[in-house]
Short mmCIF file of C-alpha atoms in Angstrom, two decimals:
data_model
loop_
_atom_site.label_atom_id
_atom_site.label_comp_id
_atom_site.label_asym_id
_atom_site.label_seq_id
_atom_site.Cartn_x
_atom_site.Cartn_y
_atom_site.Cartn_z
CA MET A 1 -65.02 -42.04 -110.61
CA ASN A 2 -63.30 -44.48 -112.48
CA ARG A 3 -59.81 -43.76 -113.99
CA ILE A 4 -58.50 -44.37 -117.07
CA ASN A 5 -54.55 -45.64 -117.81
CA ALA A 6 -53.96 -43.55 -121.09
CA TRP A 7 -51.34 -46.68 -122.52
CA THR A 8 -54.03 -49.18 -122.70
CA THR A 9 -56.62 -46.88 -124.81
CA TYR A 10 -53.32 -47.32 -127.74
CA ASN A 11 -52.94 -49.02 -130.70
CA ALA A 12 -49.66 -49.52 -132.69
CA THR A 13 -49.71 -46.62 -134.53
CA GLN A 14 -50.30 -44.66 -131.96
CA LEU A 15 -47.43 -46.07 -129.82
CA LYS A 16 -45.25 -44.98 -132.56
CA ALA A 17 -46.77 -41.69 -132.06
CA VAL A 18 -45.75 -41.84 -128.35
CA GLU A 19 -42.44 -42.77 -129.19
CA LYS A 20 -41.68 -39.80 -131.65
CA LEU A 21 -43.14 -37.37 -129.48
CA ALA A 22 -40.95 -37.78 -126.46
CA ASP A 23 -37.77 -38.01 -128.40
CA GLU A 24 -38.62 -34.53 -129.57
CA TYR A 25 -39.30 -33.56 -126.80
CA LYS A 26 -36.03 -35.17 -125.20
CA ALA A 27 -34.24 -33.54 -127.62
CA PHE A 28 -36.01 -29.69 -126.89
CA LEU A 29 -34.86 -30.20 -122.82
CA ASP A 30 -31.58 -30.85 -123.73
CA ASN A 31 -31.21 -27.94 -125.98
CA SER A 32 -33.31 -25.43 -124.18
CA LYS A 33 -32.39 -25.54 -120.19
CA THR A 34 -32.73 -21.76 -119.63
CA GLU A 35 -35.39 -19.57 -121.14
CA ARG A 36 -32.95 -17.95 -123.64
CA GLU A 37 -32.62 -21.41 -125.41
CA ALA A 38 -36.00 -22.86 -125.01
CA ILE A 39 -37.23 -19.07 -127.37
CA ASP A 40 -34.33 -19.98 -129.61
CA SER A 41 -34.94 -23.84 -130.25
CA ILE A 42 -38.74 -22.52 -130.37
CA VAL A 43 -38.30 -19.41 -133.52
CA ASN A 44 -36.63 -22.03 -135.28
CA GLU A 45 -39.30 -24.90 -135.32
CA ILE A 46 -42.54 -22.46 -135.82
CA GLU A 47 -40.08 -20.49 -138.36
CA ALA A 48 -39.81 -23.48 -140.24
CA ALA A 49 -43.88 -24.22 -139.89
CA GLY A 50 -44.43 -20.54 -141.58
CA TYR A 51 -44.73 -18.33 -138.65
CA ARG A 52 -43.87 -14.23 -139.34
CA GLU A 53 -42.31 -11.64 -136.58
CA LEU A 54 -44.86 -9.45 -135.51
CA ASN A 55 -42.88 -6.56 -135.86
CA THR A 56 -42.02 -7.60 -139.41
CA LEU A 57 -45.59 -7.19 -140.69
CA VAL A 58 -46.22 -4.53 -138.18
CA GLY A 59 -43.67 -2.49 -140.19
CA SER A 60 -45.29 -3.83 -143.37
CA LYS A 61 -48.70 -3.03 -142.39
CA THR A 62 -49.56 -6.20 -143.80
CA LYS A 63 -53.36 -7.46 -143.46
CA LEU A 64 -54.13 -10.78 -141.76
CA LYS A 65 -56.57 -13.37 -143.18
CA LYS A 66 -57.75 -16.72 -141.70
CA GLY A 67 -54.77 -19.30 -141.31
CA ASP A 68 -52.35 -16.61 -140.97
CA LYS A 69 -49.15 -17.71 -138.56
CA ILE A 70 -47.84 -14.78 -136.06
CA TYR A 71 -45.35 -14.91 -133.31
CA SER A 72 -43.25 -11.92 -131.70
CA VAL A 73 -40.88 -12.06 -128.57
CA TRP A 74 -40.70 -10.44 -125.89
CA MET A 75 -36.75 -9.30 -124.50
CA ASN A 76 -35.46 -13.10 -125.90
CA LYS A 77 -37.67 -14.89 -122.86
CA SER A 78 -40.81 -14.72 -124.02
CA ILE A 79 -42.85 -15.58 -126.83
CA ILE A 80 -46.88 -15.63 -128.25
CA ILE A 81 -47.50 -17.54 -131.25
CA PHE A 82 -51.18 -16.81 -132.83
CA GLN A 83 -52.62 -18.42 -135.62
CA MET A 84 -56.04 -16.45 -136.97
CA GLY A 85 -59.62 -18.19 -137.61
CA SER A 86 -62.23 -17.29 -139.13
CA GLU A 87 -64.28 -15.33 -135.96
CA PRO A 88 -62.87 -11.51 -135.61
CA LEU A 89 -60.91 -11.49 -132.95
CA GLU A 90 -63.61 -9.52 -130.75
CA GLN A 91 -65.01 -13.29 -130.19
CA GLY A 92 -62.24 -14.19 -128.42
CA LEU A 93 -59.06 -16.37 -128.42
CA ASN A 94 -58.38 -19.77 -127.71
CA ILE A 95 -55.72 -19.57 -125.40
CA LEU A 96 -52.41 -21.86 -124.00
CA GLY A 97 -50.46 -20.69 -121.38
CA ALA A 98 -47.41 -22.24 -119.96
CA HIS A 99 -44.40 -21.01 -118.49
CA ILE A 100 -40.84 -21.78 -119.79
CA ASP A 101 -38.67 -21.00 -116.43
CA SER A 102 -37.78 -23.73 -114.16
CA PRO A 103 -35.87 -23.51 -110.56
CA ARG A 104 -32.45 -23.18 -110.64
CA LEU A 105 -28.99 -21.75 -109.67
CA ASP A 106 -28.33 -17.78 -110.76
CA VAL A 107 -24.60 -16.58 -110.69
CA LYS A 108 -24.82 -13.55 -108.78
CA GLN A 109 -23.26 -10.40 -110.32
CA ASN A 110 -19.83 -10.41 -108.42
CA PRO A 111 -19.38 -13.95 -108.45
CA LEU A 112 -15.43 -14.91 -108.86
CA TYR A 113 -13.86 -15.82 -105.55
CA GLU A 114 -10.63 -18.18 -103.68
CA ASP A 115 -10.98 -19.89 -101.15
CA GLY A 116 -8.93 -22.63 -99.61
CA GLY A 117 -7.11 -22.73 -102.77
CA ILE A 118 -10.50 -23.58 -104.74
CA ALA A 119 -12.09 -20.60 -107.00
CA TYR A 120 -15.74 -20.82 -106.64
CA LEU A 121 -19.20 -18.31 -108.18
CA ASP A 122 -21.10 -17.32 -105.89
CA THR A 123 -24.91 -18.07 -106.87
CA HIS A 124 -28.57 -17.17 -105.75
CA TYR A 125 -31.27 -20.09 -106.07
CA TYR A 126 -34.10 -19.20 -108.38
CA GLY A 127 -37.87 -20.70 -107.38
CA GLY A 128 -38.98 -23.53 -104.93
CA ILE A 129 -35.67 -25.63 -104.58
CA LYS A 130 -34.86 -28.31 -101.90
CA LYS A 131 -31.53 -27.03 -101.42
CA TYR A 132 -29.31 -29.83 -100.69
CA GLN A 133 -30.41 -31.75 -103.54
CA TYR A 134 -27.97 -29.44 -105.97
CA VAL A 135 -24.96 -30.39 -103.88
CA THR A 136 -22.40 -33.60 -105.39
CA ILE A 137 -23.73 -33.53 -108.39
CA PRO A 138 -23.00 -33.47 -112.23
CA LEU A 139 -23.67 -28.94 -113.05
CA ALA A 140 -23.62 -27.06 -116.39
CA ILE A 141 -23.24 -23.27 -116.85
CA HIS A 142 -25.62 -22.35 -119.41
CA GLY A 143 -26.54 -18.43 -120.12
CA VAL A 144 -25.36 -14.74 -121.88
CA ILE A 145 -22.42 -12.36 -120.83
CA VAL A 146 -23.16 -8.97 -122.55
CA LYS A 147 -20.48 -6.37 -122.92
CA LYS A 148 -20.44 -3.09 -122.52
CA ASP A 149 -20.05 -2.69 -126.62
CA GLY A 150 -23.19 -4.55 -127.32
CA THR A 151 -21.00 -8.31 -127.98
CA THR A 152 -23.30 -11.35 -126.50
CA VAL A 153 -20.81 -13.74 -125.47
CA GLN A 154 -23.29 -17.60 -125.10
CA LEU A 155 -22.01 -19.62 -122.54
CA ASN A 156 -23.22 -23.42 -122.81
CA VAL A 157 -20.46 -25.35 -120.69
CA GLY A 158 -21.13 -29.01 -119.05
CA GLU A 159 -23.15 -30.82 -121.43
CA ASP A 160 -20.94 -32.41 -124.13
CA GLU A 161 -19.03 -35.26 -123.10
CA ASP A 162 -16.20 -33.22 -123.65
CA ASP A 163 -16.97 -30.53 -121.43
CA PRO A 164 -15.46 -30.03 -117.86
CA VAL A 165 -18.79 -29.84 -115.12
CA PHE A 166 -19.38 -28.22 -112.04
CA PHE A 167 -20.28 -29.13 -108.67
CA ILE A 168 -21.23 -27.83 -104.94
CA SER A 169 -19.55 -29.79 -102.03
CA ASP A 170 -21.09 -31.67 -99.36
CA LEU A 171 -19.55 -32.03 -96.05
CA LEU A 172 -18.41 -35.55 -95.25
CA ILE A 173 -19.94 -38.03 -93.03
CA HIS A 174 -17.82 -38.21 -90.91
CA LEU A 175 -18.17 -35.15 -89.90
CA ALA A 176 -21.57 -34.64 -90.22
CA GLN A 177 -23.19 -35.36 -87.27
CA ASP A 178 -24.16 -31.45 -86.53
CA GLN A 179 -25.43 -31.32 -89.72
CA LEU A 180 -27.54 -33.82 -89.95
CA GLY A 181 -28.50 -32.57 -86.95
CA LYS A 182 -30.75 -29.61 -89.14
CA LYS A 183 -34.06 -28.86 -90.15
CA ALA A 184 -33.59 -30.28 -94.04
CA SER A 185 -34.51 -26.51 -95.13
CA ASN A 186 -31.53 -25.59 -93.33
CA VAL A 187 -28.89 -28.76 -93.72
CA ILE A 188 -27.48 -26.56 -96.76
CA GLU A 189 -27.70 -22.97 -96.49
CA GLY A 190 -28.84 -20.49 -99.79
CA GLU A 191 -24.91 -19.12 -99.51
CA ALA A 192 -23.68 -22.30 -99.13
CA LEU A 193 -24.74 -22.89 -102.27
CA ASP A 194 -20.80 -21.56 -104.28
CA LEU A 195 -20.11 -23.48 -107.84
CA ILE A 196 -16.93 -24.41 -107.52
CA VAL A 197 -14.93 -23.67 -111.67
CA GLY A 198 -11.16 -24.63 -110.17
CA ASN A 199 -8.46 -25.09 -108.48
CA ARG A 200 -5.24 -24.50 -110.63
CA PRO A 201 -3.18 -21.77 -109.77
CA PHE A 202 -2.02 -19.17 -112.23
CA VAL A 203 1.50 -19.64 -112.26
CA ILE A 204 4.01 -17.68 -114.95
CA GLU A 205 7.54 -17.19 -114.88
CA SER A 206 9.39 -14.13 -114.40
CA ASP A 207 10.82 -13.45 -117.60
CA GLU A 208 7.40 -14.09 -119.06
CA LYS A 209 5.62 -11.17 -116.61
CA GLU A 210 7.98 -8.54 -117.63
CA LYS A 211 7.39 -9.14 -122.15
CA ALA A 212 3.36 -9.28 -120.61
CA GLU A 213 3.00 -6.03 -122.35
CA LYS A 214 5.25 -6.33 -124.75
CA LYS A 215 5.04 -7.05 -128.32
CA ASN A 216 7.21 -10.66 -127.73
CA SER A 217 4.97 -11.92 -125.05
CA LYS A 218 4.14 -15.61 -125.52
CA LEU A 219 1.57 -15.23 -123.12
CA SER A 220 -1.74 -15.88 -124.48
CA ALA A 221 -4.22 -12.36 -124.07
CA GLY A 222 -6.02 -14.19 -121.21
CA GLU A 223 -2.56 -14.90 -119.33
CA GLN A 224 -2.07 -11.22 -120.46
CA TYR A 225 -4.81 -9.72 -118.77
CA ALA A 226 -4.78 -12.32 -115.71
CA ILE A 227 -1.60 -10.35 -114.88
CA LYS A 228 -2.67 -6.79 -116.16
CA ALA A 229 -5.71 -7.95 -113.22
CA GLU A 230 -3.04 -8.51 -110.88
CA LYS A 231 -1.17 -5.45 -111.09
CA GLU A 232 -3.90 -3.07 -111.03
CA GLU A 233 -5.29 -4.94 -108.23
CA LYS A 234 -2.45 -4.76 -105.73
CA ALA A 235 -2.18 -0.73 -107.19
CA ALA A 236 -5.23 -0.48 -106.21
CA SER A 237 -5.62 -2.29 -102.70
CA GLY A 238 -1.68 -3.21 -101.99
CA LYS A 239 -3.00 -6.86 -101.71
CA VAL A 240 -3.33 -9.52 -104.69
CA SER A 241 -6.34 -12.29 -104.34
CA GLY A 242 -5.63 -15.77 -105.15
CA ALA A 243 -3.56 -17.33 -107.57
CA VAL A 244 -6.56 -20.03 -108.74
CA ARG A 245 -8.83 -17.51 -109.30
CA ARG A 246 -6.71 -14.92 -111.41
CA GLY A 247 -6.17 -18.56 -113.68
CA ILE A 248 -10.21 -18.69 -114.15
CA LEU A 249 -9.98 -15.24 -115.47
CA ALA A 250 -7.47 -16.09 -118.18
CA ILE A 251 -9.27 -19.14 -118.85
CA LEU A 252 -12.49 -17.36 -119.30
CA ASN A 253 -10.62 -14.18 -121.42
CA ASP A 254 -9.07 -16.58 -123.48
CA LEU A 255 -12.88 -19.05 -124.40
CA TYR A 256 -14.67 -16.11 -123.97
CA GLY A 257 -13.11 -12.62 -124.49
CA ILE A 258 -14.25 -11.10 -121.19
CA GLU A 259 -13.42 -9.79 -118.47
CA GLU A 260 -14.38 -9.91 -114.63
CA GLU A 261 -16.15 -6.82 -114.75
CA ASP A 262 -18.57 -8.73 -117.45
CA PHE A 263 -19.79 -10.66 -114.84
CA LEU A 264 -22.22 -7.18 -113.98
CA SER A 265 -23.87 -7.77 -117.17
CA ALA A 266 -24.60 -11.36 -117.76
CA GLU A 267 -27.23 -14.19 -116.90
CA LEU A 268 -25.72 -17.43 -116.09
CA GLU A 269 -27.37 -19.65 -114.62
CA ILE A 270 -26.22 -22.91 -113.51
CA VAL A 271 -28.77 -26.53 -113.79
CA PRO A 272 -27.97 -30.00 -113.83
CA ALA A 273 -25.50 -31.71 -116.24
CA GLY A 274 -26.89 -34.01 -118.59
CA LYS A 275 -29.12 -35.07 -121.37
CA ALA A 276 -33.15 -36.25 -120.09
CA ARG A 277 -33.08 -40.13 -120.47
CA ASP A 278 -36.02 -42.55 -120.72
CA ALA A 279 -36.54 -44.17 -117.55
CA GLY A 280 -38.01 -47.44 -116.69
CA PHE A 281 -37.51 -50.96 -118.05
CA ASP A 282 -40.36 -50.38 -120.15
CA ARG A 283 -39.54 -46.50 -121.29
CA SER A 284 -42.52 -45.48 -120.14
CA MET A 285 -41.56 -42.48 -118.58
CA ILE A 286 -38.80 -39.65 -118.76
CA LEU A 287 -36.31 -38.16 -116.46
CA GLY A 288 -34.99 -34.55 -117.42
CA TYR A 289 -34.45 -31.57 -115.43
CA GLY A 290 -37.38 -28.95 -116.18
CA HIS A 291 -40.32 -30.27 -116.45
CA ASP A 292 -41.88 -28.10 -114.61
CA ASP A 293 -42.76 -26.78 -117.33
CA ARG A 294 -41.11 -27.16 -120.48
CA VAL A 295 -43.47 -30.87 -120.54
CA CYS A 296 -46.31 -28.27 -121.10
CA ALA A 297 -44.98 -25.55 -123.47
CA PHE A 298 -43.44 -27.75 -125.40
CA PRO A 299 -46.63 -29.31 -126.26
CA SER A 300 -48.70 -26.45 -126.66
CA MET A 301 -46.27 -25.15 -129.36
CA LYS A 302 -46.19 -28.51 -131.43
CA ALA A 303 -50.70 -27.82 -130.17
CA ILE A 304 -50.39 -24.61 -132.75
CA LEU A 305 -48.21 -26.24 -135.15
CA GLU A 306 -50.63 -29.19 -135.31
CA ALA A 307 -54.54 -27.70 -135.09
CA LYS A 308 -55.92 -26.14 -138.65
CA ASN A 309 -59.45 -24.97 -140.23
CA LEU A 310 -59.97 -23.33 -137.05
CA LYS A 311 -62.82 -20.50 -136.11
CA ARG A 312 -61.52 -18.88 -132.78
CA CYS A 313 -58.01 -17.58 -132.60
CA ALA A 314 -55.56 -19.76 -131.67
CA CYS A 315 -52.93 -18.46 -128.84
CA CYS A 316 -49.80 -20.37 -127.49
CA ILE A 317 -48.23 -17.80 -124.40
CA LEU A 318 -44.92 -19.19 -123.15
CA VAL A 319 -43.34 -16.81 -120.14
CA ASP A 320 -41.31 -16.33 -117.93
CA LYS A 321 -40.11 -15.91 -114.29
CA GLU A 322 -43.59 -17.99 -113.15
CA GLU A 323 -41.65 -19.52 -110.42
CA ILE A 324 -40.74 -16.10 -108.78
CA GLY A 325 -44.28 -14.70 -109.08
CA SER A 326 -44.69 -13.65 -112.56
CA VAL A 327 -43.10 -10.42 -111.89
CA GLY A 328 -41.01 -8.34 -113.87
CA ALA A 329 -41.01 -7.18 -117.79
CA THR A 330 -40.75 -10.39 -118.96
CA GLY A 331 -43.23 -12.42 -116.55
CA MET A 332 -47.16 -12.91 -117.24
CA GLN A 333 -47.73 -9.76 -114.94
CA SER A 334 -46.29 -7.87 -118.18
CA ARG A 335 -48.33 -5.91 -120.09
CA PHE A 336 -46.72 -7.67 -123.36
CA PHE A 337 -49.80 -9.54 -124.11
CA GLU A 338 -52.11 -7.69 -124.42
CA ASN A 339 -50.39 -5.00 -126.16
CA ALA A 340 -49.46 -8.13 -128.59
CA VAL A 341 -53.08 -8.65 -129.09
CA ALA A 342 -53.93 -4.67 -129.45
CA GLU A 343 -50.86 -5.30 -132.58
CA LEU A 344 -52.79 -7.57 -133.84
CA MET A 345 -55.88 -6.66 -133.96
CA ASN A 346 -54.73 -3.32 -135.56
CA LEU A 347 -53.28 -5.57 -138.61
CA THR A 348 -57.07 -7.44 -139.23
CA LYS A 349 -59.82 -5.93 -141.34
CA GLU A 350 -61.43 -4.72 -138.34
CA GLY A 351 -59.29 -2.85 -136.54
CA PHE A 352 -58.16 -1.61 -132.72
CA ASN A 353 -60.05 -0.29 -130.76
CA ASP A 354 -60.21 -0.20 -126.82
CA LEU A 355 -63.44 -1.61 -125.95
CA ALA A 356 -62.80 -4.76 -128.73
CA LEU A 357 -59.60 -5.72 -127.27
CA ARG A 358 -61.34 -5.34 -123.86
CA ARG A 359 -63.94 -8.22 -125.41
CA CYS A 360 -61.99 -9.85 -126.88
CA LEU A 361 -60.15 -10.87 -124.06
CA ALA A 362 -63.37 -11.24 -121.89
CA ASN A 363 -64.63 -13.52 -124.69
CA SER A 364 -61.14 -15.76 -124.61
CA CYS A 365 -60.74 -19.27 -123.04
CA MET A 366 -57.46 -20.21 -121.63
CA LEU A 367 -56.00 -23.35 -120.09
CA SER A 368 -52.86 -22.89 -117.94
CA SER A 369 -50.86 -25.42 -118.46
CA ASP A 370 -48.78 -26.44 -115.32
CA VAL A 371 -47.70 -28.82 -114.15
CA SER A 372 -49.79 -30.98 -111.21
CA ALA A 373 -47.48 -33.01 -108.58
CA ALA A 374 -47.83 -36.84 -109.09
CA PHE A 375 -48.90 -39.47 -106.61
CA ASP A 376 -45.86 -40.50 -104.85
CA PRO A 377 -46.96 -43.92 -102.65
CA SER A 378 -43.29 -43.34 -101.36
CA TYR A 379 -44.67 -40.21 -100.01
CA ALA A 380 -48.59 -40.79 -100.22
CA GLY A 381 -49.67 -39.27 -96.35
CA SER A 382 -49.08 -36.15 -98.41
CA PHE A 383 -51.88 -36.41 -100.82
CA GLU A 384 -55.41 -37.10 -101.07
CA LYS A 385 -55.72 -39.93 -103.42
CA LYS A 386 -58.98 -39.69 -104.65
CA ASN A 387 -58.26 -36.47 -105.53
CA ALA A 388 -54.62 -36.81 -106.71
CA ALA A 389 -53.10 -37.05 -110.18
CA PHE A 390 -51.46 -40.04 -111.31
CA LEU A 391 -48.79 -41.14 -114.15
CA GLY A 392 -49.99 -42.47 -117.13
CA GLY A 393 -53.85 -40.74 -115.98
CA GLY A 394 -53.14 -38.57 -119.36
CA LEU A 395 -53.45 -34.63 -119.14
CA VAL A 396 -54.78 -33.09 -115.22
CA PHE A 397 -57.18 -30.54 -114.83
CA ASN A 398 -57.18 -28.69 -111.91
CA LYS A 399 -59.93 -26.37 -111.14
CA PHE A 400 -58.45 -24.68 -108.27
CA THR A 401 -55.04 -23.95 -107.04
CA GLY A 402 -53.52 -21.97 -104.49
CA SER A 403 -52.95 -22.99 -100.86
CA ARG A 404 -55.12 -24.21 -98.01
CA GLY A 405 -58.31 -22.55 -98.11
CA LYS A 406 -57.63 -21.86 -101.84
CA SER A 407 -55.92 -17.95 -101.65
CA GLY A 408 -54.63 -17.24 -104.38
CA SER A 409 -56.42 -19.11 -106.82
CA ASN A 410 -58.01 -19.48 -110.01
CA ASP A 411 -61.41 -21.24 -109.57
CA ALA A 412 -62.47 -22.56 -112.94
CA ASN A 413 -66.42 -22.07 -113.10
CA ALA A 414 -68.50 -25.13 -113.82
CA GLU A 415 -69.91 -24.76 -117.24
CA TYR A 416 -66.95 -23.70 -118.83
CA ILE A 417 -65.14 -27.11 -117.30
CA ALA A 418 -68.76 -28.51 -119.10
CA GLU A 419 -67.79 -27.11 -122.22
CA ILE A 420 -64.02 -28.60 -122.22
CA ARG A 421 -65.39 -31.80 -121.44
CA LYS A 422 -67.27 -32.41 -123.99
CA ALA A 423 -64.87 -31.31 -126.42
CA PHE A 424 -62.18 -33.62 -124.91
CA ASP A 425 -65.10 -36.40 -124.93
CA LYS A 426 -65.48 -36.40 -128.61
CA ASP A 427 -61.95 -36.70 -129.31
CA LYS A 428 -60.91 -38.81 -126.56
CA ILE A 429 -58.27 -37.14 -125.48
CA VAL A 430 -57.47 -39.53 -121.58
CA TYR A 431 -57.63 -36.84 -118.58
CA HIS A 432 -59.17 -36.61 -114.88
CA THR A 433 -58.87 -33.89 -112.22
CA SER A 434 -56.71 -33.04 -109.20
CA GLU A 435 -55.45 -30.94 -106.64
CA LEU A 436 -52.32 -30.40 -105.51
CA GLY A 437 -51.62 -32.78 -102.27
CA LYS A 438 -53.98 -32.72 -98.94
CA VAL A 439 -56.06 -29.20 -98.22
CA ASP A 440 -53.71 -27.99 -95.26
CA VAL A 441 -50.57 -29.77 -96.30
CA GLY A 442 -49.38 -27.23 -98.89
CA GLY A 443 -50.28 -25.16 -102.59
CA GLY A 444 -48.63 -23.65 -105.01
CA GLY A 445 -49.95 -21.22 -108.07
CA THR A 446 -49.68 -20.90 -111.59
CA ILE A 447 -50.45 -17.94 -114.13
CA ALA A 448 -54.24 -18.48 -114.16
CA TYR A 449 -55.65 -15.73 -112.04
CA ILE A 450 -53.41 -13.21 -114.30
CA LEU A 451 -55.40 -14.35 -117.32
CA ALA A 452 -58.97 -14.48 -115.52
CA LEU A 453 -58.04 -10.29 -114.40
CA TYR A 454 -59.67 -9.70 -118.11
CA GLY A 455 -62.49 -11.99 -117.37
CA MET A 456 -62.01 -14.82 -119.91
CA ASN A 457 -62.54 -18.67 -118.37
CA VAL A 458 -59.44 -20.13 -117.72
CA ILE A 459 -58.33 -23.31 -115.44
CA ASP A 460 -55.38 -25.28 -115.09
CA SER A 461 -54.32 -28.05 -117.31
CA GLY A 462 -51.37 -29.87 -117.21
CA VAL A 463 -49.05 -33.06 -116.75
CA ALA A 464 -48.47 -34.70 -113.91
CA VAL A 465 -44.60 -34.63 -112.95
CA LEU A 466 -43.07 -37.01 -109.64
CA ASN A 467 -39.81 -35.27 -108.27
CA MET A 468 -41.43 -32.14 -108.74
CA HIS A 469 -39.01 -28.60 -108.53
CA ALA A 470 -36.08 -31.14 -108.18
CA PRO A 471 -33.03 -31.51 -110.39
CA TRP A 472 -34.04 -34.26 -111.80
CA GLU A 473 -37.83 -34.42 -112.58
CA VAL A 474 -40.33 -38.07 -113.82
CA ILE A 475 -43.14 -37.68 -116.33
CA SER A 476 -45.00 -39.98 -118.02
CA LYS A 477 -44.86 -40.21 -121.97
CA ALA A 478 -48.17 -41.13 -122.37
CA ASP A 479 -49.26 -38.21 -120.52
CA LEU A 480 -47.08 -35.39 -122.53
CA TYR A 481 -48.77 -37.37 -125.82
CA GLU A 482 -52.33 -37.22 -124.16
CA ALA A 483 -51.20 -33.22 -123.21
CA LYS A 484 -50.51 -32.35 -126.94
CA ARG A 485 -53.92 -34.12 -127.86
CA GLY A 486 -55.51 -32.42 -125.71
CA TYR A 487 -54.22 -29.19 -126.38
CA VAL A 488 -54.41 -29.44 -129.77
CA SER A 489 -58.99 -30.05 -128.88
CA PHE A 490 -59.28 -27.10 -127.33
CA LEU A 491 -57.57 -24.86 -129.59
CA GLN A 492 -60.01 -26.41 -132.50
CA ASN A 493 -63.28 -26.82 -130.77
CA MET A 494 -63.42 -24.43 -128.00
CA ASP A 495 -66.31 -21.94 -128.67
CA PHE A 496 -67.52 -20.87 -125.10
CA ARG A 497 -68.11 -17.37 -124.39
CA ASN A 498 -70.05 -15.60 -120.75
CA GLU A 499 -73.32 -14.57 -120.94
#
């Protein structure tokens, strides 16, 4: 079958629209390097477009009608967005689903230590990464620290030009003979991915130490805290940890008002430092952190904002924890989606009952919007070229994912795919189909199979990505644009139910 390069289909007006969407997306990536940051960015945008919070509507017992715009945030890490259509919810939803978590490093709960005059934060990698890709590159710290009094401290260090950055060291080439003989998976061990955060010892004049607990002390609050922590540590164990470590404690206390034990209730994520950038002389691509899967989450959000005159209720689900199996209270396997739909039904004139909810979910149609592996000529042997995704090829459909014999896959029905083809051809959406590499080479999964458990029609669709799961990934601006157009078409045109 012939493949179309989306760039060849655009006129001057469309090319401007491609660039405009790309600029908005880059800004979204820069401001959304964690799930919590993504939720903040999304809520700001949808509230400006008139969306109202579900719990507020439940409290006021507001009755919903066509065109009403509603959202529900769960634990600041997942969100569901609805736009009401003219049909009762029992007739089904048109759902766009994506995830907003990305591979990264997480700071452990007891992380700060010193060795060899260097202060470190101990980390635990999250999701599927090539560990060696995270060494020697500038890294930033994003996240929250929640203190016992309930105060939340937000951290975002390493992104501004004046910020310090952090890094993980690697063995110099001159001494790396044994290291270079290891398998790539073992070149850098998981426990070696510790973040270097300081090297300057904490030094205080002895007379100032004596004044530390007195009113006339000239020391900062952080310095006084570090001295107090040193005394407590010596009293408890008879030993004192390194001075560089104490210096970091003083800085953290001065800047954020936190103490070492506050790491116990912290969620700090280590991500590549820096902004998303245009890539290539022709600026046709975007190099950035977190394309998987924010490159699908962003156009999904944009699509539900743009969709109008809906027959079926439109729904956009943006969830956490996909990279580790969609588990936990904020992952797709949680019941928060089902609960939100139930609350929504209860605010309609038809009202809620369990049978109506089951019919609603079974009658729904979904695009599980996740990225596909873009064909890479440098590693062509891992792909089956006839059935690979290509940069510039538009939106990508994966009839099935999984691995080898389709293990763990949602395999979409042919009837459903035919309906999507009809809708997309009507709106001249550029799309193609793909598999994730050669049959026996590997595989992967999405949230598709979880929603399919309700009996609804689901297919994977998304954007092709080069360097997937690397600190810096690459997408085509044209594919981002076609994804948004395709998602709008799906929300407005899809009206398919199982017989």
